[in-house]
Amino acid sequence: MKLFYTVNSPYARKVRIVALEKRIQIGLLEVVLADPDCPVKQYNPLGKVPVLVLPDGESLYDSRVIVEYLDNRTPLAHLIPQDLTAKIKVRRWEALADGVCDAAVSVMLEQRKPEAQQSSAHIEKQFDKVTRGLNVLNLDLAKKKWCVNEKFSLADIALGCALGYLDLRFAHLNWQESYPNLAKHYNVLVKRASFKQTMPVA
Ligand SMILES: N[C@@H](CCC(=O)N[C@@H](CS)C(=O)NCC(=O)O)C(=O)O
């Protein structure tokens, strides 16, 4: 199995952390999406990372499909609960954490445009999503040790990847100050080997 990824993609990081936590060996193929010869389009018509290519040549995307596939490859330490109620809770955390990333990525891309072409209305709308998302994540986490059912899961991984991405791209937001529950949880997550090994690179 090989994974097309970029070092700073929070979605690809989520997949890499799941593979590390589950001790599943995957070959990592770093790509540059802006490169006209970037091979990702051959495997994912949407041209996005992550893409997991299976030994039989089939390719899997997006990150949510890949993590479900990996989690079911081995019974070791399930990161997505088998019980439906718990599973839906975990996947909702993931949806919100990924959604915060979607909005943050959108701001980052807008801010990379020449200043005259940037839309401040677009940036404000996307930042509102980030803020509302963080608010809900912080309230839902409250003082709990883990996001769902007192057990480390994909919910914690997705949340950690979203927070790591905000640190990378928008350090000035200083989200740790406004969202103390998230800050405490993030400090625990970043001590895990899987998080350390996949830290984004400024
Ligand atoms: N929903 C997708 C999002 C993937 C995504 O947006 N990846 C970004 C990198 S962070 C990308 O490949 N962007 C290239 C593009 O949109 O053309 C997932 O969870 O895998």
CSV table of N, CA, C and O in Angstrom, one decimal, residues 44-160:
chain,number,residue,atom,x,y,z
A,44,ASN,N,-6.7,10.0,-8.1
A,44,ASN,CA,-7.9,10.6,-7.6
A,44,ASN,C,-8.3,11.7,-8.6
A,44,ASN,O,-7.5,12.7,-8.7
A,45,PRO,N,-9.4,11.6,-9.3
A,45,PRO,CA,-9.8,12.6,-10.2
A,45,PRO,C,-9.9,14.0,-9.7
A,45,PRO,O,-9.8,15.0,-10.4
A,46,LEU,N,-10.1,14.0,-8.3
A,46,LEU,CA,-10.3,15.4,-7.7
A,46,LEU,C,-8.9,16.0,-7.5
A,46,LEU,O,-8.8,17.2,-7.1
A,47,GLY,N,-7.8,15.2,-7.6
A,47,GLY,CA,-6.5,15.8,-7.5
A,47,GLY,C,-6.1,16.2,-6.1
A,47,GLY,O,-5.3,17.1,-5.9
A,48,LYS,N,-6.7,15.5,-5.1
A,48,LYS,CA,-6.5,15.9,-3.7
A,48,LYS,C,-5.7,14.8,-3.0
A,48,LYS,O,-5.9,13.6,-3.3
A,49,VAL,N,-5.0,15.2,-2.0
A,49,VAL,CA,-4.4,14.2,-1.1
A,49,VAL,C,-5.2,14.2,0.2
A,49,VAL,O,-5.8,15.3,0.6
A,50,PRO,N,-5.3,13.1,0.9
A,50,PRO,CA,-4.5,11.9,0.7
A,50,PRO,C,-5.2,10.9,-0.2
A,50,PRO,O,-6.5,11.0,-0.4
A,51,VAL,N,-4.4,10.1,-0.9
A,51,VAL,CA,-4.9,8.9,-1.7
A,51,VAL,C,-4.1,7.7,-1.2
A,51,VAL,O,-2.9,7.7,-1.2
A,52,LEU,N,-4.9,6.6,-1.0
A,52,LEU,CA,-4.2,5.4,-0.6
A,52,LEU,C,-4.4,4.4,-1.8
A,52,LEU,O,-5.5,4.2,-2.3
A,53,VAL,N,-3.2,3.9,-2.3
A,53,VAL,CA,-3.3,3.0,-3.4
A,53,VAL,C,-3.0,1.6,-2.9
A,53,VAL,O,-2.0,1.3,-2.3
A,54,LEU,N,-4.0,0.7,-3.1
A,54,LEU,CA,-3.9,-0.7,-2.6
A,54,LEU,C,-3.0,-1.5,-3.5
A,54,LEU,O,-2.8,-1.2,-4.7
A,55,PRO,N,-2.6,-2.7,-3.0
A,55,PRO,CA,-1.7,-3.6,-3.8
A,55,PRO,C,-2.3,-4.0,-5.2
A,55,PRO,O,-1.6,-4.1,-6.1
A,56,ASP,N,-3.6,-4.1,-5.2
A,56,ASP,CA,-4.3,-4.4,-6.5
A,56,ASP,C,-4.5,-3.2,-7.4
A,56,ASP,O,-5.1,-3.4,-8.5
A,57,GLY,N,-4.0,-2.1,-7.0
A,57,GLY,CA,-4.0,-0.9,-7.9
A,57,GLY,C,-5.3,0.0,-7.6
A,57,GLY,O,-5.3,1.1,-8.1
A,58,GLU,N,-6.2,-0.5,-6.8
A,58,GLU,CA,-7.4,0.3,-6.5
A,58,GLU,C,-7.0,1.5,-5.7
A,58,GLU,O,-6.1,1.3,-4.8
A,59,SER,N,-7.6,2.7,-5.9
A,59,SER,CA,-7.2,3.8,-5.0
A,59,SER,C,-8.4,4.2,-4.2
A,59,SER,O,-9.5,4.2,-4.6
A,60,LEU,N,-8.0,4.6,-2.9
A,60,LEU,CA,-9.1,5.0,-2.0
A,60,LEU,C,-8.9,6.5,-1.6
A,60,LEU,O,-7.8,7.0,-1.4
A,61,TYR,N,-10.0,7.2,-1.6
A,61,TYR,CA,-10.0,8.6,-1.1
A,61,TYR,C,-11.5,8.8,-0.7
A,61,TYR,O,-12.3,8.0,-1.1
A,62,ASP,N,-11.8,9.8,0.1
A,62,ASP,CA,-10.9,10.7,0.7
A,62,ASP,C,-10.4,10.2,2.1
A,62,ASP,O,-10.5,9.0,2.4
A,63,SER,N,-9.9,11.1,3.0
A,63,SER,CA,-9.3,10.6,4.2
A,63,SER,C,-10.3,9.8,5.1
A,63,SER,O,-9.9,8.9,5.8
A,64,ARG,N,-11.6,10.2,5.0
A,64,ARG,CA,-12.6,9.5,5.8
A,64,ARG,C,-12.8,8.0,5.4
A,64,ARG,O,-13.0,7.1,6.2
A,65,VAL,N,-12.7,7.8,4.1
A,65,VAL,CA,-12.8,6.4,3.6
A,65,VAL,C,-11.5,5.7,3.9
A,65,VAL,O,-11.6,4.5,4.4
A,66,ILE,N,-10.4,6.3,3.8
A,66,ILE,CA,-9.1,5.6,4.0
A,66,ILE,C,-9.0,5.2,5.5
A,66,ILE,O,-8.6,4.1,5.8
A,67,VAL,N,-9.4,6.1,6.4
A,67,VAL,CA,-9.3,5.7,7.9
A,67,VAL,C,-10.2,4.6,8.2
A,67,VAL,O,-9.8,3.7,9.0
A,68,GLU,N,-11.4,4.6,7.6
A,68,GLU,CA,-12.3,3.4,7.9
A,68,GLU,C,-11.7,2.1,7.4
A,68,GLU,O,-11.7,1.1,8.0
A,69,TYR,N,-11.1,2.2,6.2
A,69,TYR,CA,-10.4,1.0,5.6
A,69,TYR,C,-9.3,0.5,6.5
A,69,TYR,O,-9.2,-0.6,6.9
A,70,LEU,N,-8.4,1.5,6.9
A,70,LEU,CA,-7.3,1.1,7.8
A,70,LEU,C,-7.8,0.5,9.1
A,70,LEU,O,-7.2,-0.4,9.6
A,71,ASP,N,-8.8,1.2,9.7
A,71,ASP,CA,-9.2,0.7,11.0
A,71,ASP,C,-9.7,-0.7,11.0
A,71,ASP,O,-9.7,-1.4,12.0
A,72,ASN,N,-10.3,-1.1,9.8
A,72,ASN,CA,-10.8,-2.4,9.7
A,72,ASN,C,-9.8,-3.5,9.2
A,72,ASN,O,-10.2,-4.6,9.1
A,73,ARG,N,-8.6,-3.0,8.8
A,73,ARG,CA,-7.6,-4.0,8.4
A,73,ARG,C,-7.1,-4.9,9.5
A,73,ARG,O,-6.7,-6.0,9.2
A,74,THR,N,-7.1,-4.3,10.7
A,74,THR,CA,-6.6,-5.1,11.8
A,74,THR,C,-7.6,-4.9,13.0
A,74,THR,O,-8.0,-3.7,13.2
A,75,PRO,N,-7.8,-5.9,13.8
A,75,PRO,CA,-8.7,-5.7,15.0
A,75,PRO,C,-8.0,-5.0,16.1
A,75,PRO,O,-8.6,-4.6,17.1
A,76,LEU,N,-6.7,-4.7,15.9
A,76,LEU,CA,-5.9,-4.1,17.0
A,76,LEU,C,-6.4,-2.7,17.3
A,76,LEU,O,-6.5,-1.9,16.3
A,77,ALA,N,-6.7,-2.4,18.5
A,77,ALA,CA,-7.1,-1.0,18.9
A,77,ALA,C,-7.9,-0.3,17.9
A,77,ALA,O,-7.5,0.7,17.3
A,78,HIS,N,-9.2,-0.6,17.9
A,78,HIS,CA,-10.1,0.1,17.0
A,78,HIS,C,-10.1,1.6,17.3
A,78,HIS,O,-10.3,2.0,18.5
A,79,LEU,N,-10.0,2.4,16.3
A,79,LEU,CA,-10.1,3.9,16.5
A,79,LEU,C,-11.5,4.4,16.1
A,79,LEU,O,-11.8,5.5,16.5
A,80,ILE,N,-12.2,3.6,15.4
A,80,ILE,CA,-13.7,3.9,15.1
A,80,ILE,C,-14.5,2.8,15.9
A,80,ILE,O,-14.3,1.6,15.5
A,81,PRO,N,-15.3,3.2,16.9
A,81,PRO,CA,-16.0,2.1,17.6
A,81,PRO,C,-16.9,1.3,16.7
A,81,PRO,O,-17.4,1.8,15.7
A,82,GLN,N,-17.0,0.0,17.1
A,82,GLN,CA,-17.9,-0.9,16.4
A,82,GLN,C,-19.4,-0.5,16.7
A,82,GLN,O,-20.2,-0.7,15.8
A,83,ASP,N,-19.6,-0.1,17.9
A,83,ASP,CA,-21.0,0.2,18.4
A,83,ASP,C,-21.5,1.5,17.6
A,83,ASP,O,-20.8,2.5,17.5
A,84,LEU,N,-22.7,1.4,17.0
A,84,LEU,CA,-23.1,2.4,16.1
A,84,LEU,C,-23.2,3.8,16.7
A,84,LEU,O,-22.8,4.8,16.2
A,85,THR,N,-23.8,3.8,18.0
A,85,THR,CA,-24.0,5.1,18.6
A,85,THR,C,-22.7,5.8,18.9
A,85,THR,O,-22.5,7.0,18.6
A,86,ALA,N,-21.7,5.0,19.4
A,86,ALA,CA,-20.4,5.6,19.6
A,86,ALA,C,-19.7,6.0,18.3
A,86,ALA,O,-19.0,7.0,18.2
A,87,LYS,N,-19.9,5.1,17.3
A,87,LYS,CA,-19.3,5.4,16.0
A,87,LYS,C,-19.8,6.7,15.4
A,87,LYS,O,-19.0,7.5,14.9
A,88,ILE,N,-21.1,6.9,15.5
A,88,ILE,CA,-21.6,8.2,14.9
A,88,ILE,C,-21.1,9.4,15.7
A,88,ILE,O,-20.8,10.4,15.1
A,89,LYS,N,-20.9,9.2,17.0
A,89,LYS,CA,-20.4,10.4,17.8
A,89,LYS,C,-18.9,10.7,17.3
A,89,LYS,O,-18.6,11.8,17.1
A,90,VAL,N,-18.1,9.6,17.1
A,90,VAL,CA,-16.8,9.8,16.7
A,90,VAL,C,-16.7,10.5,15.3
A,90,VAL,O,-16.0,11.4,15.1
A,91,ARG,N,-17.6,10.0,14.4
A,91,ARG,CA,-17.6,10.5,13.0
A,91,ARG,C,-18.1,12.0,13.0
A,91,ARG,O,-17.7,12.7,12.1
A,92,ARG,N,-18.9,12.3,13.9
A,92,ARG,CA,-19.4,13.7,14.0
A,92,ARG,C,-18.2,14.6,14.4
A,92,ARG,O,-18.0,15.7,13.9
A,93,TRP,N,-17.5,14.2,15.4
A,93,TRP,CA,-16.3,15.0,15.8
A,93,TRP,C,-15.3,15.1,14.6
A,93,TRP,O,-14.8,16.2,14.4
A,94,GLU,N,-15.2,14.0,13.9
A,94,GLU,CA,-14.3,14.1,12.8
A,94,GLU,C,-14.8,15.1,11.7
A,94,GLU,O,-14.0,15.9,11.1
A,95,ALA,N,-16.1,15.0,11.5
A,95,ALA,CA,-16.7,15.9,10.4
A,95,ALA,C,-16.5,17.4,10.8
A,95,ALA,O,-16.2,18.2,10.0
A,96,LEU,N,-16.7,17.7,12.1
A,96,LEU,CA,-16.5,19.1,12.5
A,96,LEU,C,-15.0,19.5,12.5
A,96,LEU,O,-14.7,20.6,12.0
A,97,ALA,N,-14.1,18.6,13.0
A,97,ALA,CA,-12.7,18.9,12.9
A,97,ALA,C,-12.2,19.1,11.5
A,97,ALA,O,-11.5,20.1,11.1
A,98,ASP,N,-12.7,18.2,10.6
A,98,ASP,CA,-12.3,18.3,9.2
A,98,ASP,C,-12.9,19.6,8.6
A,98,ASP,O,-12.3,20.2,7.7
A,99,GLY,N,-14.1,19.9,9.0
A,99,GLY,CA,-14.8,21.1,8.5
A,99,GLY,C,-14.0,22.4,8.9
A,99,GLY,O,-13.9,23.3,8.1
A,100,VAL,N,-13.5,22.4,10.1
A,100,VAL,CA,-12.7,23.5,10.5
A,100,VAL,C,-11.4,23.6,9.6
A,100,VAL,O,-11.0,24.7,9.2
A,101,CYS,N,-10.8,22.5,9.3
A,101,CYS,CA,-9.7,22.4,8.4
A,101,CYS,C,-10.1,23.0,7.0
A,101,CYS,O,-9.4,23.8,6.4
A,102,ASP,N,-11.3,22.5,6.5
A,102,ASP,CA,-11.7,23.0,5.2
A,102,ASP,C,-11.8,24.5,5.1
A,102,ASP,O,-11.3,25.2,4.2
A,103,ALA,N,-12.4,25.1,6.2
A,103,ALA,CA,-12.5,26.6,6.3
A,103,ALA,C,-11.1,27.2,6.4
A,103,ALA,O,-10.8,28.2,5.7
A,104,ALA,N,-10.2,26.7,7.2
A,104,ALA,CA,-8.9,27.2,7.4
A,104,ALA,C,-8.1,27.2,6.1
A,104,ALA,O,-7.4,28.1,5.7
A,105,VAL,N,-8.2,26.0,5.4
A,105,VAL,CA,-7.5,25.9,4.1
A,105,VAL,C,-8.0,26.9,3.1
A,105,VAL,O,-7.2,27.6,2.4
A,106,SER,N,-9.3,27.1,3.1
A,106,SER,CA,-9.9,28.1,2.2
A,106,SER,C,-9.4,29.5,2.5
A,106,SER,O,-9.1,30.3,1.5
A,107,VAL,N,-9.2,29.9,3.7
A,107,VAL,CA,-8.7,31.2,4.1
A,107,VAL,C,-7.2,31.3,3.6
A,107,VAL,O,-6.8,32.3,3.0
A,108,MET,N,-6.5,30.2,3.9
A,108,MET,CA,-5.1,30.2,3.5
A,108,MET,C,-4.9,30.4,2.0
A,108,MET,O,-4.1,31.2,1.5
A,109,LEU,N,-5.8,29.7,1.2
A,109,LEU,CA,-5.7,29.8,-0.3
A,109,LEU,C,-6.1,31.2,-0.7
A,109,LEU,O,-5.4,31.8,-1.6
A,110,GLU,N,-7.1,31.8,-0.1
A,110,GLU,CA,-7.5,33.1,-0.5
A,110,GLU,C,-6.4,34.2,-0.2
A,110,GLU,O,-6.1,35.0,-1.0
A,111,GLN,N,-5.7,34.0,1.0
A,111,GLN,CA,-4.7,34.9,1.4
A,111,GLN,C,-3.4,34.8,0.5
A,111,GLN,O,-2.6,35.6,0.6
A,112,ARG,N,-3.3,33.7,-0.2
A,112,ARG,CA,-2.2,33.5,-1.1
A,112,ARG,C,-2.4,34.2,-2.4
A,112,ARG,O,-1.4,34.4,-3.2
A,113,LYS,N,-3.6,34.7,-2.7
A,113,LYS,CA,-3.9,35.4,-4.0
A,113,LYS,C,-3.2,36.8,-3.9
A,113,LYS,O,-3.1,37.3,-2.8
A,114,PRO,N,-3.0,37.4,-5.0
A,114,PRO,CA,-2.6,38.8,-5.0
A,114,PRO,C,-3.6,39.6,-4.2
A,114,PRO,O,-4.8,39.3,-4.3
A,115,GLU,N,-3.2,40.6,-3.4
A,115,GLU,CA,-4.1,41.3,-2.5
A,115,GLU,C,-5.3,41.8,-3.1
A,115,GLU,O,-6.4,41.7,-2.6
A,116,ALA,N,-5.1,42.4,-4.4
A,116,ALA,CA,-6.3,43.0,-5.0
A,116,ALA,C,-7.4,42.0,-5.4
A,116,ALA,O,-8.5,42.3,-5.6
A,117,GLN,N,-7.0,40.7,-5.5
A,117,GLN,CA,-8.0,39.7,-5.9
A,117,GLN,C,-8.6,39.0,-4.6
A,117,GLN,O,-9.5,38.2,-4.8
A,118,GLN,N,-8.1,39.3,-3.5
A,118,GLN,CA,-8.6,38.6,-2.3
A,118,GLN,C,-10.0,39.2,-1.9
A,118,GLN,O,-10.3,40.4,-2.1
A,119,SER,N,-10.9,38.3,-1.4
A,119,SER,CA,-12.2,38.8,-0.9
A,119,SER,C,-12.2,38.8,0.6
A,119,SER,O,-12.1,37.7,1.2
A,120,SER,N,-12.3,39.9,1.2
A,120,SER,CA,-12.4,40.0,2.7
A,120,SER,C,-13.7,39.3,3.2
A,120,SER,O,-13.7,38.8,4.3
A,121,ALA,N,-14.7,39.4,2.4
A,121,ALA,CA,-16.0,38.8,2.8
A,121,ALA,C,-15.8,37.3,2.9
A,121,ALA,O,-16.3,36.6,3.8
A,122,HIS,N,-15.1,36.7,1.9
A,122,HIS,CA,-14.9,35.3,1.9
A,122,HIS,C,-14.0,34.9,3.1
A,122,HIS,O,-14.4,33.9,3.8
A,123,ILE,N,-13.0,35.6,3.3
A,123,ILE,CA,-12.1,35.3,4.5
A,123,ILE,C,-12.9,35.4,5.8
A,123,ILE,O,-12.8,34.5,6.6
A,124,GLU,N,-13.7,36.4,5.9
A,124,GLU,CA,-14.5,36.6,7.2
A,124,GLU,C,-15.4,35.4,7.4
A,124,GLU,O,-15.6,34.8,8.5
A,125,LYS,N,-16.1,35.0,6.3
A,125,LYS,CA,-17.1,33.9,6.3
A,125,LYS,C,-16.4,32.6,6.8
A,125,LYS,O,-16.9,31.9,7.6
A,126,GLN,N,-15.2,32.4,6.2
A,126,GLN,CA,-14.5,31.1,6.5
A,126,GLN,C,-14.0,31.2,7.9
A,126,GLN,O,-14.0,30.2,8.6
A,127,PHE,N,-13.5,32.3,8.3
A,127,PHE,CA,-12.9,32.5,9.7
A,127,PHE,C,-14.1,32.3,10.7
A,127,PHE,O,-13.9,31.7,11.8
A,128,ASP,N,-15.3,32.7,10.4
A,128,ASP,CA,-16.4,32.5,11.3
A,128,ASP,C,-16.7,31.0,11.5
A,128,ASP,O,-17.1,30.6,12.6
A,129,LYS,N,-16.5,30.2,10.4
A,129,LYS,CA,-16.7,28.8,10.5
A,129,LYS,C,-15.7,28.2,11.5
A,129,LYS,O,-16.0,27.3,12.3
A,130,VAL,N,-14.4,28.7,11.3
A,130,VAL,CA,-13.4,28.2,12.2
A,130,VAL,C,-13.7,28.5,13.7
A,130,VAL,O,-13.7,27.6,14.6
A,131,THR,N,-14.1,29.7,13.9
A,131,THR,CA,-14.4,30.2,15.3
A,131,THR,C,-15.6,29.4,15.9
A,131,THR,O,-15.6,28.9,17.0
A,132,ARG,N,-16.7,29.3,15.1
A,132,ARG,CA,-17.9,28.6,15.6
A,132,ARG,C,-17.5,27.1,15.8
A,132,ARG,O,-17.9,26.5,16.8
A,133,GLY,N,-16.7,26.6,14.9
A,133,GLY,CA,-16.3,25.1,15.1
A,133,GLY,C,-15.5,24.9,16.3
A,133,GLY,O,-15.8,24.0,17.1
A,134,LEU,N,-14.5,25.8,16.6
A,134,LEU,CA,-13.7,25.7,17.8
A,134,LEU,C,-14.5,25.8,19.0
A,134,LEU,O,-14.3,25.1,20.0
A,135,ASN,N,-15.5,26.8,19.0
A,135,ASN,CA,-16.3,27.0,20.2
A,135,ASN,C,-17.1,25.7,20.5
A,135,ASN,O,-17.1,25.3,21.7
A,136,VAL,N,-17.7,25.1,19.5
A,136,VAL,CA,-18.4,23.8,19.8
A,136,VAL,C,-17.5,22.7,20.2
A,136,VAL,O,-17.8,21.9,21.2
A,137,LEU,N,-16.4,22.6,19.6
A,137,LEU,CA,-15.4,21.5,19.9
A,137,LEU,C,-15.0,21.7,21.4
A,137,LEU,O,-14.9,20.7,22.2
A,138,ASN,N,-14.7,22.9,21.8
A,138,ASN,CA,-14.2,23.2,23.1
A,138,ASN,C,-15.3,22.9,24.1
A,138,ASN,O,-15.1,22.3,25.2
A,139,LEU,N,-16.6,23.3,23.8
A,139,LEU,CA,-17.7,23.0,24.7
A,139,LEU,C,-18.0,21.5,24.8
A,139,LEU,O,-18.2,21.0,25.9
A,140,ASP,N,-18.0,20.9,23.7
A,140,ASP,CA,-18.2,19.4,23.7
A,140,ASP,C,-17.2,18.6,24.5
A,140,ASP,O,-17.4,17.6,25.1
A,141,LEU,N,-15.9,19.1,24.3
A,141,LEU,CA,-14.8,18.4,25.0
A,141,LEU,C,-15.0,18.6,26.5
A,141,LEU,O,-14.8,17.6,27.3
A,142,ALA,N,-15.3,19.8,26.9
A,142,ALA,CA,-15.4,20.2,28.3
A,142,ALA,C,-14.2,19.7,29.1
A,142,ALA,O,-13.1,19.9,28.7
A,143,LYS,N,-14.4,18.9,30.2
A,143,LYS,CA,-13.2,18.5,31.0
A,143,LYS,C,-12.9,17.0,30.7
A,143,LYS,O,-12.2,16.4,31.5
A,144,LYS,N,-13.5,16.5,29.6
A,144,LYS,CA,-13.3,15.0,29.4
A,144,LYS,C,-11.9,14.7,29.0
A,144,LYS,O,-11.2,15.6,28.4
A,145,LYS,N,-11.4,13.5,29.3
A,145,LYS,CA,-10.1,13.1,29.0
A,145,LYS,C,-10.0,12.9,27.5
A,145,LYS,O,-9.0,13.3,26.8
A,146,TRP,N,-10.9,12.2,26.9
A,146,TRP,CA,-11.0,11.9,25.5
A,146,TRP,C,-12.3,12.4,24.9
A,146,TRP,O,-13.3,12.6,25.7
A,147,CYS,N,-12.4,12.6,23.6
A,147,CYS,CA,-13.6,13.2,23.0
A,147,CYS,C,-14.8,12.3,23.2
A,147,CYS,O,-15.9,12.8,23.5
A,148,VAL,N,-14.7,11.0,23.0
A,148,VAL,CA,-15.9,10.1,23.0
A,148,VAL,C,-15.6,8.9,24.0
A,148,VAL,O,-14.6,8.2,23.8
A,149,ASN,N,-16.6,8.7,24.9
A,149,ASN,CA,-16.6,7.5,25.7
A,149,ASN,C,-15.3,7.2,26.4
A,149,ASN,O,-14.9,6.0,26.5
A,150,GLU,N,-14.6,8.2,26.9
A,150,GLU,CA,-13.4,8.0,27.7
A,150,GLU,C,-12.4,7.1,27.1
A,150,GLU,O,-11.7,6.3,27.8
A,151,LYS,N,-12.3,7.2,25.7
A,151,LYS,CA,-11.4,6.3,25.0
A,151,LYS,C,-10.7,7.0,23.9
A,151,LYS,O,-11.5,7.7,23.1
A,152,PHE,N,-9.4,6.9,23.7
A,152,PHE,CA,-8.8,7.5,22.5
A,152,PHE,C,-9.4,6.9,21.3
A,152,PHE,O,-9.5,5.7,21.1
A,153,SER,N,-9.7,7.9,20.3
A,153,SER,CA,-10.3,7.4,19.1
A,153,SER,C,-10.0,8.3,17.9
A,153,SER,O,-9.2,9.3,18.1
A,154,LEU,N,-10.6,8.0,16.8
A,154,LEU,CA,-10.4,8.9,15.6
A,154,LEU,C,-10.8,10.3,15.9
A,154,LEU,O,-10.3,11.3,15.3
A,155,ALA,N,-11.8,10.5,16.8
A,155,ALA,CA,-12.2,11.9,17.1
A,155,ALA,C,-11.1,12.7,17.7
A,155,ALA,O,-10.9,13.8,17.3
A,156,ASP,N,-10.3,12.1,18.5
A,156,ASP,CA,-9.1,12.8,19.1
A,156,ASP,C,-8.1,13.1,18.0
A,156,ASP,O,-7.5,14.1,18.0
A,157,ILE,N,-7.9,12.1,17.2
A,157,ILE,CA,-6.9,12.3,16.1
A,157,ILE,C,-7.3,13.4,15.1
A,157,ILE,O,-6.5,14.3,14.8
A,158,ALA,N,-8.6,13.4,14.7
A,158,ALA,CA,-9.0,14.5,13.8
A,158,ALA,C,-9.0,15.8,14.4
A,158,ALA,O,-8.5,16.8,13.8
A,159,LEU,N,-9.3,15.9,15.7
A,159,LEU,CA,-9.3,17.2,16.5
A,159,LEU,C,-7.8,17.6,16.5
A,159,LEU,O,-7.5,18.8,16.3
A,160,GLY,N,-6.9,16.7,16.9
A,160,GLY,CA,-5.5,17.1,17.0
A,160,GLY,C,-4.9,17.6,15.7
A,160,GLY,O,-4.1,18.6,15.7
